[in-house]
Coordinates of C-alpha atoms and ligand atoms in Angstrom, one line a residue:
M1 CA -24.6 -20.6 9.4
S2 CA -22.0 -22.7 11.8
R3 CA -21.2 -20.4 14.2
A4 CA -18.6 -22.1 15.1
W5 CA -16.7 -22.0 12.3
V6 CA -16.8 -19.0 12.0
R7 CA -15.2 -19.0 15.4
E8 CA -12.2 -21.6 15.0
S9 CA -11.7 -19.5 12.0
I10 CA -11.8 -15.7 13.8
H11 CA -9.4 -17.8 16.3
R12 CA -6.8 -18.9 13.5
I13 CA -6.6 -15.4 12.1
E14 CA -5.7 -13.8 15.5
R15 CA -3.0 -16.9 16.0
D16 CA -1.6 -16.1 12.3
F17 CA -1.3 -12.6 14.3
Q18 CA 0.5 -13.8 18.0
R19 CA 2.9 -16.1 15.5
S20 CA 3.9 -12.7 13.9
A21 CA 6.2 -9.8 14.9
D22 CA 5.5 -6.3 13.9
T23 CA 7.6 -4.8 11.2
H24 CA 10.7 -2.6 11.4
L25 CA 11.1 0.7 11.2
V26 CA 14.8 1.7 9.6
P27 CA 16.6 5.4 9.9
V28 CA 17.8 6.5 6.6
E29 CA 20.7 8.6 7.0
L30 CA 20.1 12.0 4.6
V31 CA 23.9 12.9 5.2
A32 CA 23.0 16.5 3.9
M33 CA 19.6 16.9 5.5
P34 CA 21.1 16.2 9.2
G35 CA 18.1 17.7 11.4
V36 CA 15.5 15.8 9.0
R37 CA 15.2 12.3 10.3
L38 CA 13.4 9.8 7.4
Y39 CA 12.2 6.6 8.4
L40 CA 11.0 3.6 6.1
K41 CA 8.9 0.7 7.8
D42 CA 9.8 -1.3 6.4
E43 CA 6.1 -3.4 5.4
S44 CA 7.8 -5.6 3.2
T45 CA 8.7 -8.5 6.3
H46 CA 4.9 -9.5 6.5
P47 CA 4.1 -13.5 5.6
T48 CA 3.1 -12.4 3.1
G49 CA 5.7 -9.9 1.4
S50 CA 3.4 -6.5 2.4
L51 CA 1.1 -3.9 4.3
K52 CA -1.6 -6.0 1.9
H53 CA -0.8 -8.7 5.1
R54 CA -2.6 -6.0 7.5
L55 CA -5.6 -5.7 5.2
A56 CA -6.3 -8.6 4.2
R57 CA -6.0 -9.5 7.5
S58 CA -8.5 -7.2 8.7
L59 CA -10.9 -8.3 5.3
F60 CA -11.5 -11.7 6.6
L61 CA -11.9 -11.0 9.5
Y62 CA -15.0 -8.2 9.0
G63 CA -16.2 -10.2 6.7
L64 CA -16.6 -13.3 9.2
C65 CA -18.0 -11.2 11.9
N66 CA -20.5 -9.4 9.4
G67 CA -22.0 -13.1 8.1
W68 CA -20.3 -12.4 4.6
I69 CA -17.9 -15.7 4.7
A70 CA -19.3 -18.6 5.4
E71 CA -17.8 -22.4 5.0
G72 CA -17.0 -23.4 1.8
S73 CA -18.0 -19.5 0.5
T74 CA -15.8 -18.8 -2.3
V75 CA -13.6 -15.4 -2.2
V76 CA -13.4 -13.6 -4.8
E77 CA -11.2 -10.2 -4.9
A78 CA -10.7 -7.9 -7.6
S79 CA -6.8 -6.6 -6.9
S80 CA -3.0 -5.6 -8.5
G81 CA -1.7 -8.1 -7.5
S82 CA -0.4 -7.3 -3.5
T83 CA -3.6 -8.2 -2.0
A84 CA -4.8 -11.2 -4.0
V85 CA -1.4 -12.5 -2.4
S86 CA -2.0 -11.7 1.3
E87 CA -5.8 -12.9 0.6
A88 CA -4.9 -16.6 -0.5
Y89 CA -3.0 -16.9 2.0
F90 CA -6.0 -16.4 4.2
A91 CA -8.3 -18.4 1.9
R92 CA -6.4 -21.2 2.7
M93 CA -5.7 -21.1 6.1
L94 CA -9.1 -21.0 6.2
G95 CA -9.4 -23.7 3.5
L96 CA -12.1 -21.6 1.5
P97 CA -11.3 -21.5 -2.4
F98 CA -10.3 -17.9 -3.7
V99 CA -10.3 -16.4 -7.5
A100 CA -8.5 -13.4 -7.4
V101 CA -9.2 -10.6 -10.8
M102 CA -6.2 -9.0 -12.0
P103 CA -5.1 -6.9 -15.0
R104 CA -3.2 -8.7 -17.9
G105 CA 0.8 -7.2 -16.5
T106 CA 0.4 -7.7 -13.2
S107 CA 4.1 -9.1 -12.1
P108 CA 4.9 -12.5 -12.2
A109 CA 6.1 -13.1 -9.5
K110 CA 2.9 -12.1 -7.6
I111 CA 0.6 -14.5 -9.8
A112 CA 3.0 -17.1 -8.6
Q113 CA 2.9 -16.4 -5.1
I114 CA -1.0 -16.8 -5.6
E115 CA -1.3 -19.4 -7.2
F116 CA 1.6 -21.6 -4.3
Y117 CA -1.2 -20.3 -1.4
G118 CA -3.5 -22.5 -3.8
G119 CA -5.2 -19.2 -5.6
R120 CA -6.9 -19.1 -8.6
C121 CA -5.4 -15.9 -11.4
H122 CA -8.5 -14.4 -13.6
F123 CA -7.2 -11.7 -16.3
V124 CA -8.7 -8.8 -17.4
D125 CA -7.2 -6.9 -20.6
Q126 CA -8.0 -3.0 -18.3
A127 CA -7.5 -2.9 -14.5
G128 CA -10.8 0.0 -15.2
E129 CA -12.4 -3.7 -15.8
V130 CA -11.6 -5.9 -12.0
Y131 CA -14.4 -4.3 -10.6
A132 CA -17.2 -5.9 -12.8
E133 CA -15.4 -9.2 -13.5
A134 CA -14.9 -9.7 -9.3
E135 CA -18.6 -8.8 -8.9
R136 CA -20.0 -11.0 -11.6
L137 CA -17.7 -14.2 -11.0
A138 CA -18.8 -13.8 -7.1
R139 CA -22.2 -14.1 -8.2
E140 CA -21.5 -16.2 -10.3
R141 CA -20.3 -18.8 -8.0
R142 CA -22.0 -17.9 -4.8
G143 CA -19.9 -16.3 -3.2
H144 CA -18.3 -13.6 -1.7
Y145 CA -16.9 -10.7 -3.1
M146 CA -13.7 -9.1 -1.0
D147 CA -14.3 -6.2 -2.4
Q148 CA -11.5 -3.9 -1.1
F149 CA -11.6 -0.7 -2.5
T150 CA -14.8 -0.1 -1.1
Y151 CA -14.2 -2.0 2.6
A152 CA -10.2 -0.8 3.6
E153 CA -10.6 2.0 5.0
R154 CA -13.8 1.0 7.2
A155 CA -12.3 -3.1 8.0
T156 CA -9.4 -1.6 9.7
D157 CA -9.7 0.4 13.3
W158 CA -8.7 3.4 12.4
R159 CA -8.5 4.3 16.3
G160 CA -5.9 2.2 16.9
N161 CA -6.0 -2.0 17.9
N162 CA -2.4 -2.2 16.3
N163 CA -3.0 -0.2 13.2
I164 CA 0.2 1.4 11.6
A165 CA -0.3 4.2 12.5
E166 CA -0.3 3.0 16.3
S167 CA 2.6 0.9 15.6
I168 CA 5.2 3.5 13.7
F169 CA 3.9 6.4 16.7
A170 CA 4.9 3.2 19.2
Q171 CA 8.4 2.4 17.2
M172 CA 9.1 6.2 17.1
R173 CA 8.8 7.0 21.3
A174 CA 12.4 6.9 21.5
E175 CA 13.5 8.7 18.8
P176 CA 14.8 12.7 18.6
H177 CA 11.6 14.1 17.3
P178 CA 8.8 11.2 18.5
E179 CA 6.0 13.0 17.0
P180 CA 6.0 13.2 12.6
R181 CA 6.0 16.4 10.9
W182 CA 5.0 14.3 8.4
I183 CA 3.6 10.6 7.2
V184 CA 4.3 10.5 3.7
V185 CA 2.7 6.8 1.8
G186 CA 0.4 5.8 -1.3
A187 CA -2.9 5.5 -2.3
G188 CA -4.5 2.0 -4.1
T189 CA -7.3 1.7 -1.5
G190 CA -6.5 4.4 0.1
G191 CA -7.0 2.8 3.1
T192 CA -3.9 2.8 4.7
S193 CA -4.2 6.7 4.0
A194 CA -7.3 6.7 6.1
T195 CA -6.4 4.6 8.6
I196 CA -3.2 6.8 9.5
G197 CA -4.8 10.5 8.8
R198 CA -7.7 9.5 11.3
Y199 CA -5.4 8.4 13.8
L200 CA -3.4 11.6 13.7
R201 CA -6.3 13.7 14.1
F202 CA -8.1 11.0 16.6
Q203 CA -4.9 11.4 18.6
G204 CA -4.7 15.4 18.8
T205 CA -0.8 14.9 16.7
A206 CA 0.4 17.7 15.4
T207 CA 1.7 15.8 11.9
R208 CA 0.9 15.9 8.7
L209 CA -0.7 13.5 5.7
A210 CA 1.3 13.7 2.4
V211 CA 0.1 10.8 -0.2
V212 CA 2.1 10.6 -3.9
D213 CA -0.2 9.4 -6.5
P214 CA 1.1 8.3 -9.7
E215 CA 1.0 9.0 -13.5
R216 CA -2.5 7.6 -15.2
S217 CA -4.3 7.7 -11.5
V218 CA -7.1 10.1 -10.7
F219 CA -6.0 10.5 -6.7
C220 CA -4.5 13.9 -7.6
D221 CA -7.1 15.2 -9.7
Y222 CA -9.9 14.5 -7.4
Y223 CA -7.9 16.3 -4.3
A224 CA -7.8 19.4 -6.9
N225 CA -10.9 19.8 -7.7
G226 CA -13.5 17.2 -5.4
D227 CA -14.9 15.9 -8.8
P228 CA -15.5 12.2 -8.0
T229 CA -16.6 10.8 -11.6
V230 CA -13.9 11.3 -12.6
T231 CA -12.0 8.5 -14.6
A232 CA -8.4 7.6 -16.1
E233 CA -7.3 5.5 -18.6
G234 CA -5.0 2.7 -18.7
G235 CA -3.4 1.3 -15.6
S236 CA -0.8 2.8 -13.2
D237 CA 2.2 1.1 -13.9
V238 CA 2.8 1.4 -10.5
E239 CA 2.1 -2.1 -8.7
G240 CA -0.3 -0.8 -5.6
I241 CA -1.4 3.0 -6.4
G242 CA -3.2 5.3 -8.1
R243 CA -6.2 3.8 -9.5
P244 CA -8.4 4.7 -12.8
R245 CA -11.5 5.8 -11.2
V246 CA -12.1 7.0 -7.6
E247 CA -11.8 4.6 -4.9
P248 CA -14.6 4.8 -2.2
S249 CA -11.9 3.8 0.0
F250 CA -10.3 7.3 -0.7
V251 CA -10.5 9.7 2.1
P252 CA -9.8 13.4 1.2
G253 CA -10.2 14.9 3.7
V254 CA -7.9 13.7 6.1
I255 CA -5.2 14.3 3.8
D256 CA -3.0 18.1 3.7
R257 CA -1.4 17.2 0.8
M258 CA -1.0 15.1 -2.9
I259 CA 2.6 15.0 -4.4
R260 CA 2.3 13.8 -8.2
V261 CA 5.5 11.6 -8.7
P262 CA 6.2 11.0 -12.3
N263 CA 6.8 7.3 -12.5
A264 CA 9.9 7.2 -14.3
A265 CA 11.2 9.2 -10.7
S266 CA 9.6 6.7 -8.7
Y267 CA 11.9 4.2 -10.1
A268 CA 14.8 6.1 -10.2
A269 CA 14.1 6.3 -6.7
M270 CA 14.0 3.2 -6.2
R271 CA 17.6 2.4 -7.5
V272 CA 18.5 5.3 -5.0
L273 CA 16.9 3.9 -2.2
E274 CA 18.9 0.7 -3.0
R275 CA 22.4 2.1 -2.0
L276 CA 21.3 4.2 0.8
V277 CA 19.7 1.5 2.4
G278 CA 21.9 -1.7 0.5
R279 CA 17.9 -3.2 0.2
R280 CA 15.0 -3.2 -3.0
Y281 CA 11.5 -1.8 -3.0
G282 CA 9.1 -2.0 -5.0
G283 CA 7.6 0.5 -7.3
S284 CA 5.3 2.4 -4.8
T285 CA 8.4 3.0 -2.2
G286 CA 10.1 4.6 -5.0
T287 CA 7.1 7.2 -5.0
N288 CA 7.2 7.3 -1.7
F289 CA 11.0 7.8 -1.4
C290 CA 10.4 10.2 -4.0
G291 CA 8.3 12.6 -1.9
A292 CA 9.5 11.9 1.6
L293 CA 13.0 13.4 0.1
E294 CA 11.2 16.6 -1.5
I295 CA 9.4 17.5 1.6
A296 CA 12.5 16.7 3.6
C297 CA 14.4 19.2 1.6
E298 CA 11.8 22.3 1.5
M299 CA 12.4 21.2 5.5
A300 CA 16.2 22.1 5.0
A301 CA 15.3 25.0 3.1
R302 CA 13.7 26.4 5.9
G303 CA 15.8 25.1 8.7
E304 CA 13.3 23.2 9.8
A305 CA 14.4 19.7 12.1
G306 CA 11.9 16.6 12.3
A307 CA 11.0 13.3 11.5
I308 CA 9.6 12.2 8.3
V309 CA 8.2 8.3 8.4
T310 CA 8.1 6.8 4.7
L311 CA 6.4 3.0 3.3
A312 CA 8.2 0.4 1.7
C313 CA 5.2 -1.2 0.9
D314 CA 7.3 -4.2 -0.4
A315 CA 10.8 -5.7 -1.9
G316 CA 11.5 -5.6 -4.7
D317 CA 12.3 -8.8 -5.6
R318 CA 8.3 -9.2 -7.0
Y319 CA 9.3 -6.5 -9.5
L320 CA 13.1 -7.6 -11.2
D321 CA 11.4 -8.1 -14.8
T322 CA 9.4 -4.4 -14.6
Y323 CA 10.9 -1.6 -13.0
Y324 CA 14.3 -3.6 -11.9
S325 CA 15.1 -4.3 -16.3
D326 CA 16.7 -2.1 -18.5
A327 CA 15.2 -3.3 -21.2
W328 CA 11.4 -3.2 -19.8
L329 CA 12.0 0.5 -19.4
A330 CA 13.2 1.1 -22.5
A331 CA 9.9 -0.3 -23.7
G332 CA 8.5 1.8 -21.6
G333 CA 9.9 4.4 -23.3
Y334 CA 11.2 5.4 -19.3
D335 CA 14.0 7.4 -18.7
V336 CA 15.4 7.6 -15.2
A337 CA 18.8 8.0 -15.8
P338 CA 18.1 12.3 -15.5
H339 CA 15.7 11.5 -12.7
V340 CA 18.4 9.0 -10.8
E341 CA 20.7 12.4 -11.3
R342 CA 18.3 14.9 -9.4
I343 CA 16.8 12.1 -6.7
E344 CA 21.0 12.1 -5.6
R345 CA 21.7 15.6 -6.7
A346 CA 18.5 16.2 -3.4
C347 CA 20.5 13.7 -1.2
A348 CA 23.4 14.9 -2.1
T349 CA 23.0 18.9 -1.0
G350 CA 19.7 18.8 0.2
R351 CA 18.2 21.1 -2.6
W352 CA 15.1 19.6 -4.7
T353 CA 15.1 20.3 -8.5
P354 CA 11.4 19.7 -9.6
A355 CA 11.0 17.4 -12.8
Ligands
PLP1 C1 -1.7 -1.8 -1.7 C2 -0.5 -1.0 -1.6 C3 -0.5 0.4 -1.4 C4 -1.1 1.3 -1.2 O1 -2.0 0.6 -0.2 P1 -3.2 1.5 0.3 O2 -4.0 1.3 1.9 O3 -4.3 0.4 -0.6 O4 -3.7 2.3 -0.3 C5 1.4 0.6 -2.2 N1 2.1 -0.2 -1.5 C6 1.7 -1.7 -2.5 C7 2.6 -2.5 -3.0 C8 0.7 -1.9 -2.7 O5 -0.1 -3.0 -2.6

């Protein structure tokens, strides 16, 4: 095992970090709720287009420092796409072969990006099959199975060290309500919610953490009844969030509340958000916006003033053929029109109508 190669690899990753700017915190005006300030942490501006740039950097550093990744190692990952894009970028930076194991039906735009960075895509039929297949491929090639779903919560330093939570609090410092009432995020690995939730406690803030969950995901059920063996069939249809099994990186104890969001509401919220901020974001951003808006309406109803921070996880250009396509929505039986109306009414009146 070459220590010089490991040292050089860590330097390369650090240099990428030094060249990168932090992501923006964008205010979203809710005209009907002047006391409630909503902010969107725009993670789509990372070099590889999503919040997974942070995770991929942490996972490579963790694997290198643990002695799990050596010169020439094939790196294999189970992914719904975004993590594989970011990991392919870092694998190429270090000159390592990379294989992504993903469900068939992953966005063509993500597949193209993985291949652009020199990664290979390997498909399985069901979302639940990615784990065993990635492990098998890594064993066969004597490579390293990165396993984001296990290691996301521990590869990131939750105390600070430029993590997403520390960045949010630094960017909120000059705002009218520097300490948000709520932070709203989704869960794929659960790493982001674990990092933010631990940070909120460690820093002694009063900020509460809400996690939104799409259809066919087990996180909500697990949060409610504590059964870690619960599973679901099929994928979530909101790429990046919602899982068919309880992931090891999902830490329920740091979450104050979970909100189930129908998929059609997530797709509708993407459209409403586009009209508010002039940008297209991905499906999980729609889910986040939907949850944040529900909480904003509750705060407004109680006459409560304060800030809510949520995430724009990736950009909409990855989903033009899916969530932004009327044909795709119709084929999936999704009727977004009533949800668009419901969400627009919430923005216009400050009153929330349940789905
Ligand atoms: C991974 C991902 C999430 C969820 O983040 P986790 O830290 O894995 O829970 C949300 N949106 C997108 C687009 C993602 O890729």
